[in-house]
Coordinates of C-alpha atoms and ligand atoms in Angstrom, one line a residue:
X1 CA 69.8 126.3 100.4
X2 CA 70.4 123.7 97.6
X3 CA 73.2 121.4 97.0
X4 CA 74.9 119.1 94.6
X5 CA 76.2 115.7 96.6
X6 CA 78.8 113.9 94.1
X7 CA 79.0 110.1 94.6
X8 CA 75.6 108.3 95.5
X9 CA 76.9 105.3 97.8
X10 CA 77.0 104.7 101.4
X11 CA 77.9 108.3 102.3
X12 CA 76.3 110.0 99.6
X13 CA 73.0 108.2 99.5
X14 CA 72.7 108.9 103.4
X15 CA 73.4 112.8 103.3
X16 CA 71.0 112.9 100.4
X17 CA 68.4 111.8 102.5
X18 CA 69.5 113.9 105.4
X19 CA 69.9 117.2 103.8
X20 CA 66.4 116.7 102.2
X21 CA 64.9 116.1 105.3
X22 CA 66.7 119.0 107.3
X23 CA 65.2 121.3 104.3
X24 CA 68.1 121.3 101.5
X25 CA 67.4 121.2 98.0
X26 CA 69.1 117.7 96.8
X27 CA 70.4 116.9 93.9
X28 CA 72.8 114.1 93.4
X29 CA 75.4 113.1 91.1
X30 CA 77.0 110.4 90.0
X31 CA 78.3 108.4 86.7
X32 CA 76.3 105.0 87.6
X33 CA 73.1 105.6 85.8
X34 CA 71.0 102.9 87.7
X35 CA 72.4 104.9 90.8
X36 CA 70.6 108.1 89.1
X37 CA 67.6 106.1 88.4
X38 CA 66.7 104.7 91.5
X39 CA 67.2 107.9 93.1
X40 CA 64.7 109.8 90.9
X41 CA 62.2 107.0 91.2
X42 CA 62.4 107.1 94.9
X43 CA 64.2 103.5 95.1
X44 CA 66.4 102.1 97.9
X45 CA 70.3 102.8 96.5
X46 CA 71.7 100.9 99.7
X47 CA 70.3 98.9 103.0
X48 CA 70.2 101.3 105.6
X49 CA 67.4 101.8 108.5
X50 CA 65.3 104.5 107.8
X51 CA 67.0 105.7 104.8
X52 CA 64.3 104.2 102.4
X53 CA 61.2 106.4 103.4
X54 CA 63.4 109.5 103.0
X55 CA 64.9 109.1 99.6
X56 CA 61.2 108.1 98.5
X57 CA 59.3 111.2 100.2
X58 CA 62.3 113.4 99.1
X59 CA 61.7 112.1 95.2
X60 CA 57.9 112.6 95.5
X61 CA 59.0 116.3 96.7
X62 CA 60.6 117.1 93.7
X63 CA 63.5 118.5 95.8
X64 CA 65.4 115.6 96.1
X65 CA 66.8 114.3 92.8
X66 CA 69.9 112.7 90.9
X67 CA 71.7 113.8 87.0
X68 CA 75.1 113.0 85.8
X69 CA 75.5 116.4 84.7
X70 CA 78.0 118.2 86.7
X71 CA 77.6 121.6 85.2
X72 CA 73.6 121.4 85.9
X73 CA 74.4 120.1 89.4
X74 CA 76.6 123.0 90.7
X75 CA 74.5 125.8 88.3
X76 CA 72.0 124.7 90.5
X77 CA 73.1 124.8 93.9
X78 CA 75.2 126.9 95.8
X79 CA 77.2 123.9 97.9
X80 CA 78.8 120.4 96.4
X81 CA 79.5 117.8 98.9
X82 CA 82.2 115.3 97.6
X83 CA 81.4 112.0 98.8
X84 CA 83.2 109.3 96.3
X85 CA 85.3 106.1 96.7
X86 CA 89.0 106.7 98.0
X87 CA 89.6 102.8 98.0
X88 CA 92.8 100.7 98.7
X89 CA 95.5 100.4 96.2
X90 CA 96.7 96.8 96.3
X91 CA 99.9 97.7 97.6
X92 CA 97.7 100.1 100.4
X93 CA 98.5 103.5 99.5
X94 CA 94.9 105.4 99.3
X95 CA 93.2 106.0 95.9
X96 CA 91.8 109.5 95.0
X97 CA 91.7 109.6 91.8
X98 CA 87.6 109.8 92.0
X99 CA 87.8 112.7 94.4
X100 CA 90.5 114.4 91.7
X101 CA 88.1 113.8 88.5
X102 CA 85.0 114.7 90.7
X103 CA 87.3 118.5 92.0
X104 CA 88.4 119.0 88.2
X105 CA 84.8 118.8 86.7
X106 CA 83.3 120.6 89.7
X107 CA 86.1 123.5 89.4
X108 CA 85.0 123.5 85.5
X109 CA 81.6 124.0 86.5
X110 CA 82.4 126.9 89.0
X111 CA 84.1 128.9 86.2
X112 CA 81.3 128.2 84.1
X113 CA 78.8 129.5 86.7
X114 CA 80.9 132.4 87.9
X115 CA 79.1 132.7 91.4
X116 CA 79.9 132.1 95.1
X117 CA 80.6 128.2 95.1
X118 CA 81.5 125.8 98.5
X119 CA 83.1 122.6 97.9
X120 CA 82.9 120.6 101.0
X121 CA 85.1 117.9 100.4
X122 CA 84.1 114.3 102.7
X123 CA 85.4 111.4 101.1
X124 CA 88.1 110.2 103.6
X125 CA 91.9 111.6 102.5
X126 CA 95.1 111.5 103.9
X127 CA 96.5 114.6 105.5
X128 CA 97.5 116.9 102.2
X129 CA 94.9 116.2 100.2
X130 CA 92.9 118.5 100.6
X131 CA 96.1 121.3 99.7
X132 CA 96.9 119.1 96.6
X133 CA 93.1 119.5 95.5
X134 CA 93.4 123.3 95.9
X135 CA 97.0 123.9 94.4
X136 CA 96.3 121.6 91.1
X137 CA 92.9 122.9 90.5
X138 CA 91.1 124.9 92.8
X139 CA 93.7 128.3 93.8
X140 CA 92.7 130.8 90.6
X141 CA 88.8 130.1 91.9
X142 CA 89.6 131.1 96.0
X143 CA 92.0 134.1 94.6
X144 CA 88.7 135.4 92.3
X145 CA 87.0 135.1 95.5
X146 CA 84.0 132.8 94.0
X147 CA 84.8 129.3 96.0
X148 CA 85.6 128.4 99.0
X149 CA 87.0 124.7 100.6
X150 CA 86.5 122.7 103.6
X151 CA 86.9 119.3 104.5
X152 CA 84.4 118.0 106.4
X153 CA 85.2 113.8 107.5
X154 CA 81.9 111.7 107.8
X155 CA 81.8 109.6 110.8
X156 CA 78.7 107.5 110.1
X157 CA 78.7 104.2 111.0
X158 CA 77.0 101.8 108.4
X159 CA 73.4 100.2 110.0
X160 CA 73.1 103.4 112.1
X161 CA 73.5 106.3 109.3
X162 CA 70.6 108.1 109.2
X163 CA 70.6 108.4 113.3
X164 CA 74.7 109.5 113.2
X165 CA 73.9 111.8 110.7
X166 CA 71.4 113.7 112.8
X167 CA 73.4 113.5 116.2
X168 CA 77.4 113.4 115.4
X169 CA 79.6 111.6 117.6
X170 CA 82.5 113.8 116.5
X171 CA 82.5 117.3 114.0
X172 CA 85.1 118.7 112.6
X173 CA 85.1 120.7 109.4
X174 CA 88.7 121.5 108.1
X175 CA 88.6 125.2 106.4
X176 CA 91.5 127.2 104.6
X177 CA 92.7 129.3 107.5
X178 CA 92.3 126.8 110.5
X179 CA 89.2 129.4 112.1
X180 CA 86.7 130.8 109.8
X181 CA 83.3 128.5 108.8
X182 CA 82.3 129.6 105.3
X183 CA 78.7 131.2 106.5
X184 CA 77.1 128.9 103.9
X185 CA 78.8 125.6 105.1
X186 CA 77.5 126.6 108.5
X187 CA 74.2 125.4 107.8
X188 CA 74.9 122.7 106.4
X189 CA 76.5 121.3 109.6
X190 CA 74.8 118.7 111.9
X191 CA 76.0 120.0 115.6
X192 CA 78.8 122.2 116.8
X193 CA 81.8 121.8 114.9
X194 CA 85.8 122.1 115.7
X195 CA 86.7 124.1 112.9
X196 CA 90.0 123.5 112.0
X197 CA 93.6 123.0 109.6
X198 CA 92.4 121.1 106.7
X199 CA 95.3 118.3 107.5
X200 CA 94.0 118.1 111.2
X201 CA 90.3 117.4 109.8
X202 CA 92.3 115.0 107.7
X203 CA 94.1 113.2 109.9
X204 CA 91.5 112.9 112.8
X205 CA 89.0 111.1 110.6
X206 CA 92.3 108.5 110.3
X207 CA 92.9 108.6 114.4
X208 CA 89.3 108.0 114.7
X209 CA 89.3 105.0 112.6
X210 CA 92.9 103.3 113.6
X211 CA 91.4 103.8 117.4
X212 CA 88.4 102.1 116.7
X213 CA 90.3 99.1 114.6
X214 CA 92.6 98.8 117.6
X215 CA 89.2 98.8 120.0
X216 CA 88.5 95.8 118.1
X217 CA 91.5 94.2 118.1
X218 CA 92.4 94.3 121.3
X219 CA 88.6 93.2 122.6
X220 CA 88.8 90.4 120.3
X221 CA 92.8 89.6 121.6
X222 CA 91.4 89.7 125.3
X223 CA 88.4 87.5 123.9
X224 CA 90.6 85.2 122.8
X225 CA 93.1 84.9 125.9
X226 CA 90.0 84.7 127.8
X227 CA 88.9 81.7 126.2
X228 CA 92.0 79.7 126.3
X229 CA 91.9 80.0 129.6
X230 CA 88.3 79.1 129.9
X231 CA 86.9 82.3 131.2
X232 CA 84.4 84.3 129.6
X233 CA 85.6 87.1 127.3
X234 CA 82.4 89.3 127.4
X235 CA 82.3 89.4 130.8
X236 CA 86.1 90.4 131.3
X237 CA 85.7 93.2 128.5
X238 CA 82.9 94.3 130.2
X239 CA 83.9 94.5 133.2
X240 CA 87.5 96.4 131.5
X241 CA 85.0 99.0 130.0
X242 CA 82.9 99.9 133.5
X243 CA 86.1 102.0 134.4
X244 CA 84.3 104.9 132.7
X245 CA 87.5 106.7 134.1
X246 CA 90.8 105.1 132.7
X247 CA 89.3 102.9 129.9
X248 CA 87.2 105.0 128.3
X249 CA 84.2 104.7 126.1
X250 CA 82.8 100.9 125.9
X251 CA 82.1 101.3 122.4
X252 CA 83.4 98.8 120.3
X253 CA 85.1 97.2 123.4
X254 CA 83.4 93.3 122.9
X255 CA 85.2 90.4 121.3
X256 CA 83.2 89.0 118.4
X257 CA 83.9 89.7 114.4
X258 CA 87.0 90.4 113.0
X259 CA 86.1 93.9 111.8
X260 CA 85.7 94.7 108.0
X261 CA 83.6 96.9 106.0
X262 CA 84.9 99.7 103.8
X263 CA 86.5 102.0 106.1
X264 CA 88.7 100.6 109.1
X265 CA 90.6 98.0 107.0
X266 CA 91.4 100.7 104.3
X267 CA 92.1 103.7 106.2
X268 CA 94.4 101.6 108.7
X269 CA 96.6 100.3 105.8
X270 CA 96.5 103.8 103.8
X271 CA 97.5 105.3 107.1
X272 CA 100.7 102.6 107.4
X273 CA 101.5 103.0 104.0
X274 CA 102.1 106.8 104.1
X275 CA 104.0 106.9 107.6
X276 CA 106.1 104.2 105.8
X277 CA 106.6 106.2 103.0
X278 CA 107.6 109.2 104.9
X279 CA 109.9 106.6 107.1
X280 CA 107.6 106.6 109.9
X281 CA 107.6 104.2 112.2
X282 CA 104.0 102.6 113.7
X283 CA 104.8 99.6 115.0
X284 CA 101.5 99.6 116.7
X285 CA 99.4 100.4 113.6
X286 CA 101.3 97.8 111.6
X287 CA 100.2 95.2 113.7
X288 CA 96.1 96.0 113.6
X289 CA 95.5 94.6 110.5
X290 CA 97.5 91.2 111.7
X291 CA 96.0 91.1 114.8
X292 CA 92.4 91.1 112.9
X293 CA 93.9 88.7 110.6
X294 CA 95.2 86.0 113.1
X295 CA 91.7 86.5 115.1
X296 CA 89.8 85.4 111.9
X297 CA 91.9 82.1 111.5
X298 CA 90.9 81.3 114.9
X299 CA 87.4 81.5 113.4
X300 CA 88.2 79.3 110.8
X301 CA 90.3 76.8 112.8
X302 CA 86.8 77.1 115.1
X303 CA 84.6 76.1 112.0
X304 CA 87.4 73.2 111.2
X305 CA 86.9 72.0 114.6
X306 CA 83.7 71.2 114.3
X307 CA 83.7 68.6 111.8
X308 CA 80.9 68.7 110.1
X309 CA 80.9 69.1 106.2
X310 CA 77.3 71.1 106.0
X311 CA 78.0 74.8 107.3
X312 CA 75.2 77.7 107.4
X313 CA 76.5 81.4 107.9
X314 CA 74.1 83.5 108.9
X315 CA 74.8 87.1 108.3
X316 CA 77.7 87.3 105.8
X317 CA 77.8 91.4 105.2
X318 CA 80.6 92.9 107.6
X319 CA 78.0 93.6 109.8
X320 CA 73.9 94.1 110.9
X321 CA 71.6 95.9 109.2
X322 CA 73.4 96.7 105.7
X323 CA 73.9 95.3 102.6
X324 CA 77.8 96.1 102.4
X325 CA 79.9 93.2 101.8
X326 CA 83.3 95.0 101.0
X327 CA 85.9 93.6 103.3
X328 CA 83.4 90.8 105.3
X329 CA 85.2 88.7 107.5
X330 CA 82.0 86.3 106.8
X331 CA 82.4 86.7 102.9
X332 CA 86.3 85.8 103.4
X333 CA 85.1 82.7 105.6
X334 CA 82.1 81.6 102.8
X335 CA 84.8 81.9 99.9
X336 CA 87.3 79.3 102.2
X337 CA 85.0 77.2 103.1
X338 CA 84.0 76.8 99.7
X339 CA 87.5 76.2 98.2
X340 CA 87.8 73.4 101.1
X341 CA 85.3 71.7 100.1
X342 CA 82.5 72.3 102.3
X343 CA 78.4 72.4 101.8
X344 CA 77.7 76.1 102.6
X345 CA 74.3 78.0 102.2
X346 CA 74.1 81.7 103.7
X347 CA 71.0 83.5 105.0
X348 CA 71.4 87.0 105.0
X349 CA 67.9 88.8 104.8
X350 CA 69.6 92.5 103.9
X351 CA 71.1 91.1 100.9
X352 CA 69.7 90.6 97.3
X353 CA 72.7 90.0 94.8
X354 CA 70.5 91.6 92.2
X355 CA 70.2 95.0 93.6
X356 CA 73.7 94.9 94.8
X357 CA 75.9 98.5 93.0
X358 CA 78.8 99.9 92.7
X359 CA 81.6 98.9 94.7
X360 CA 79.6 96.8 97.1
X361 CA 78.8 94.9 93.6
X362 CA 82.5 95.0 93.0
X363 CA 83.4 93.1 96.1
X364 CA 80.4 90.2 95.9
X365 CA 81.2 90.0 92.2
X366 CA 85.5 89.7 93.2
X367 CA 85.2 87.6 96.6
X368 CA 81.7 85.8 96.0
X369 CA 80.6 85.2 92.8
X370 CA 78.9 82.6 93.4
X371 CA 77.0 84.2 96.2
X372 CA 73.2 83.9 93.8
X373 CA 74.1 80.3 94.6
X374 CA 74.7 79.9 98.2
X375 CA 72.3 82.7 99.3
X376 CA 68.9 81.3 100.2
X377 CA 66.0 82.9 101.7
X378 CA 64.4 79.8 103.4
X379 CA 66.0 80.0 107.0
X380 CA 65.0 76.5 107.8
X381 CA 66.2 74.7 104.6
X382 CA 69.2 76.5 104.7
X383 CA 69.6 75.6 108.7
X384 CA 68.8 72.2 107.5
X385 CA 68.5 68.9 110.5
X386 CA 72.5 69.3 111.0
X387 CA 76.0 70.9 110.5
X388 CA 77.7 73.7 111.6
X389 CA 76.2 77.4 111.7
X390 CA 78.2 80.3 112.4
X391 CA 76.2 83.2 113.3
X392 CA 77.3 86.7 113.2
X393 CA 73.9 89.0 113.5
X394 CA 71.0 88.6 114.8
X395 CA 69.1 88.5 110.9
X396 CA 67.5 85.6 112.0
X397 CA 64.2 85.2 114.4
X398 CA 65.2 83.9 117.3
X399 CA 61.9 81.6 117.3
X400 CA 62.7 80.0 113.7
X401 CA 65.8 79.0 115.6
X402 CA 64.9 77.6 118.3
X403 CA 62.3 75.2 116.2
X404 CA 64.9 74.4 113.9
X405 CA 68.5 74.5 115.4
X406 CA 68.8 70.5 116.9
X407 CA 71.1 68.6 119.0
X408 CA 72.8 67.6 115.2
X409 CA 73.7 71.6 115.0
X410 CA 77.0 73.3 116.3
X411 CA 76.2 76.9 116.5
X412 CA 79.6 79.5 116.9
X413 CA 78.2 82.9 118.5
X414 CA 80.5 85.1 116.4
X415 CA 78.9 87.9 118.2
X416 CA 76.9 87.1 121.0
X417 CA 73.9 86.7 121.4
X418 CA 73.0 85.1 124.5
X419 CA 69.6 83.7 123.8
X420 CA 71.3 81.1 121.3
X421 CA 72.1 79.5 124.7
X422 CA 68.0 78.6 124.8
X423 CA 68.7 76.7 121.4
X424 CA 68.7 72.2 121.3
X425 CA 72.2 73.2 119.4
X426 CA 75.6 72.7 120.6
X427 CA 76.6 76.4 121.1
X428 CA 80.0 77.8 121.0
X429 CA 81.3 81.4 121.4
X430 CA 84.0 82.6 119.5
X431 CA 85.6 84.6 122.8
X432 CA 84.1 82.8 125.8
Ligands
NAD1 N1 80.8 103.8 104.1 C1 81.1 104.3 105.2 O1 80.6 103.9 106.3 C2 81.9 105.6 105.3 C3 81.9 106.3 106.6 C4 82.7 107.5 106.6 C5 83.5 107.9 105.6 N2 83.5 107.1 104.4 C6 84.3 107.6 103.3 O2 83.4 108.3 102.4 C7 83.8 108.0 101.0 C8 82.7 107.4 100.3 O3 82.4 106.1 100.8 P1 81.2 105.2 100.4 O4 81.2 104.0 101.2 O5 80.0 106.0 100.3 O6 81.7 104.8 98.9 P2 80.9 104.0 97.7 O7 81.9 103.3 97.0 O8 79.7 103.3 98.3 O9 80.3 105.2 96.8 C9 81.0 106.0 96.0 C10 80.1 106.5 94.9 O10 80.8 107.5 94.1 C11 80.5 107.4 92.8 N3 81.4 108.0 91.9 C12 82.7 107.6 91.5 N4 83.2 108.5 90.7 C13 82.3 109.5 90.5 C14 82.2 110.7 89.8 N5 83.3 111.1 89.0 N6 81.2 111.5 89.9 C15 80.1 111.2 90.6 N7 80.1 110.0 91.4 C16 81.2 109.2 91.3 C17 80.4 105.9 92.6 O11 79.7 105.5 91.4 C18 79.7 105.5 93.9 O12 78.3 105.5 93.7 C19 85.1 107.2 101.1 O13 86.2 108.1 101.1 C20 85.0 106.5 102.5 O14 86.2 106.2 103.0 C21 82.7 106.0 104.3

């Protein structure tokens, strides 16, 4: 089975490598030519465990490759995965005008080809969408019988991709009449899938991802109480998430980071935006995205506290193991510090500003353009004899840290990690 995937970024890049591996013929799109290149040289597009070897043995295969030719992309293969950008509009109604451009050329394309087409639409979309799509470009293809629609949501989770993409938490695929899987979209699917309304398939992917910001939130709200009060905020989440019966999953149930990244801050406030629009009222959904907002001020009042001019962050992408810096509580945190004066270097050994693409580009270039500057790759010069260092991964080894953190250091745990503890430093958690 071949297929096209349109849009090479975090989502994109991951179910390139995927598909390959599970046997697919690849061949990826999109209108960033050093995207296109690195994919056809076998080249890392984005920092992701395990994704690298793929991409690499899927190039030297031959069967995994990338063009920005549309009409070559769906002539040769039989399903096209949408995987673009649907970012924030400042006022934070969604954006999908990629996905709209990426459906027009890819309906062209269809007509052109005049065969059996799927387009498996998975760049996130409020409910309606998906309908839209079809009644402005796609209904004279589904009534000549040569293309079929689903909408299929991706619930990866950036630093654990490749391993989501192979064992699912959720599946869901959205089709046209609520029941029937297209028989070639079957195969493509990782696991047993709910098959669905397009709108539900819609709108779950923005449950999912409001439940998970309000996970955060309320760990981190708990974290915070727990501390004024001087007990220990991973211990009373912990203890809240062994009733397995009432409270659920413990997933993202610990205080730490404000959360970030490109999903949960986006989806939450495009989710807001449209119930206000259709005069919905969410007062609990209008509040996640202050709640997260007040939680990192106390981070910031917690840096201020310290009073020490030199500051170190350690970690500054929104969180381990990727490169993805769009929304970063840490990048917010390096830009004020900076304004206010302080003396801030960042270690952060998943980032190099010069292979940096795309959107993820977009944000270092918009929030931390000066990040070329600040980012060094000498963990003890930029630990240096004293100051403050706010850690949020564990990017570090823990053995360069204990020979180099001294009694002169403040460290804040922005995440825990307990060994920190062992440090000379002064160590303070964020939550406990
Ligand atoms: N990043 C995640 O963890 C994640 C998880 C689940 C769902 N999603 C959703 O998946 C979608 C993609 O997210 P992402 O983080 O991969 O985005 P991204 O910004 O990293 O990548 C989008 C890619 O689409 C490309 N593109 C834009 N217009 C194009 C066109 N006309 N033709 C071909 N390519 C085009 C861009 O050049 C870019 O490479 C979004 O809707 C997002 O909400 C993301």
């Amino acid at each position: 089975m071949r297929v096209s995937i349109f849009g090479l970024g975090y989502v994109g890049a991951v179910t390139s490598g995927c598909l390959w591996k599970r046997g697919f013929e690849v061949t990826g799109v999109d209108v960033q030519q050093a995207k296109i290149d690195n994919l056809n040289h076998g080249r890392p597009l984005i920092v992701e465990p395990g994704l690298d070897p793929l991409l690499s043995e899927g190039a030297a295969s031959g069967r995994l490759r990338a063009t920005s030719d549309v009409d070559e992309a769906v002539a040769n293969s039989e399903i096209s995965l949408v995987c673009v950008g649907t970012p924030s509009q400042v006022n934070g109604a969604l954006n999908i005008n990629f996905v709209r451009t990426v459906v027009q050329s890819i309906a062209a394309a269809v007509r052109r080809k005049d065969r059996r087409h799927s387009l498996v639409l998975r760049s996130t979309m409020l409910p309606g969408s998906t309908r839209q799509m079809v009644n402005d470009y796609l209904q004279p293809l589904i009534d000549d019988g040569i293309l079929d629609v689903c909408f299929y949501p991706e619930f990866l989770r950036e630093g654990t991709a490749v391993a989501d993409f192979e064992n699912p938490s959720l599946v869901v695929v959205g089709t046209a009449d609520g029941q029937t899987l297209p028989e070639a979209v079957r195969d493509l699917i990782v696991g047993e899938p709910a098959v669905t309304s397009w709108e539900t398939a819609e709108l779950i992917k923005y449950g999912c991802n409001a439940f998970h910001a309000l996970k955060i939130g309320f760990a981190n709200e708990i974290g915070r109480m727990s501390r004024r009060f001087g007990i220990d905020g991973r211990e009373v989440m912990d203890l809240l998430c062994r009733d397995e019966v009432l409270n659920i999953s413990r997933y993202y149930m610990k205080p730490g980071n404000p959360f970030g990244g490109s999903c949960l801050p986006k989806d939450v406030r495009a989710l807001v935006y449209s119930a206000r629009m259709a005069g919905e009222s969410l007062p609990i959904m209008e509040n996640i995205l202050d709640s997260n907002e007040v939680h990192f001020q106390s981070l910031v009042q917690l840096v201020e506290s310290v009073r020490l001019r030199d500051v170190a962050i350690l970690g500054v992408s929104f969180k381990a193991n990727t490169d993805d810096l769009r929304e970063s509580a840490m990048v917010k945190l390096a830009q004020l510090l900076v304004q206010n004066g302080y003396r801030l270097r960042i270690y952060d050994p998943n980032l190099d500003p010069v292979k940096l693409l795309g959107s993820n580009k977009k944000a270092a270039d918009d929030w931390m353009p000066n990040l070329s500057e600040l980012l060094m790759p000498d963990l003890p010069a930029v630990l240096g004899s004293e100051g403050t260092v706010v850690i949020s991964q564990k990017c570090a080894p823990i053995e360069v840290l204990m020979d180099h953190l001294t009694p002169g250091h403040t460290v804040i745990d922005v995440n825990s990690w307990p060994e920190l503890k062992q440090t000379r430093a002064n160590v303070i958690g964020l939550c406990w």
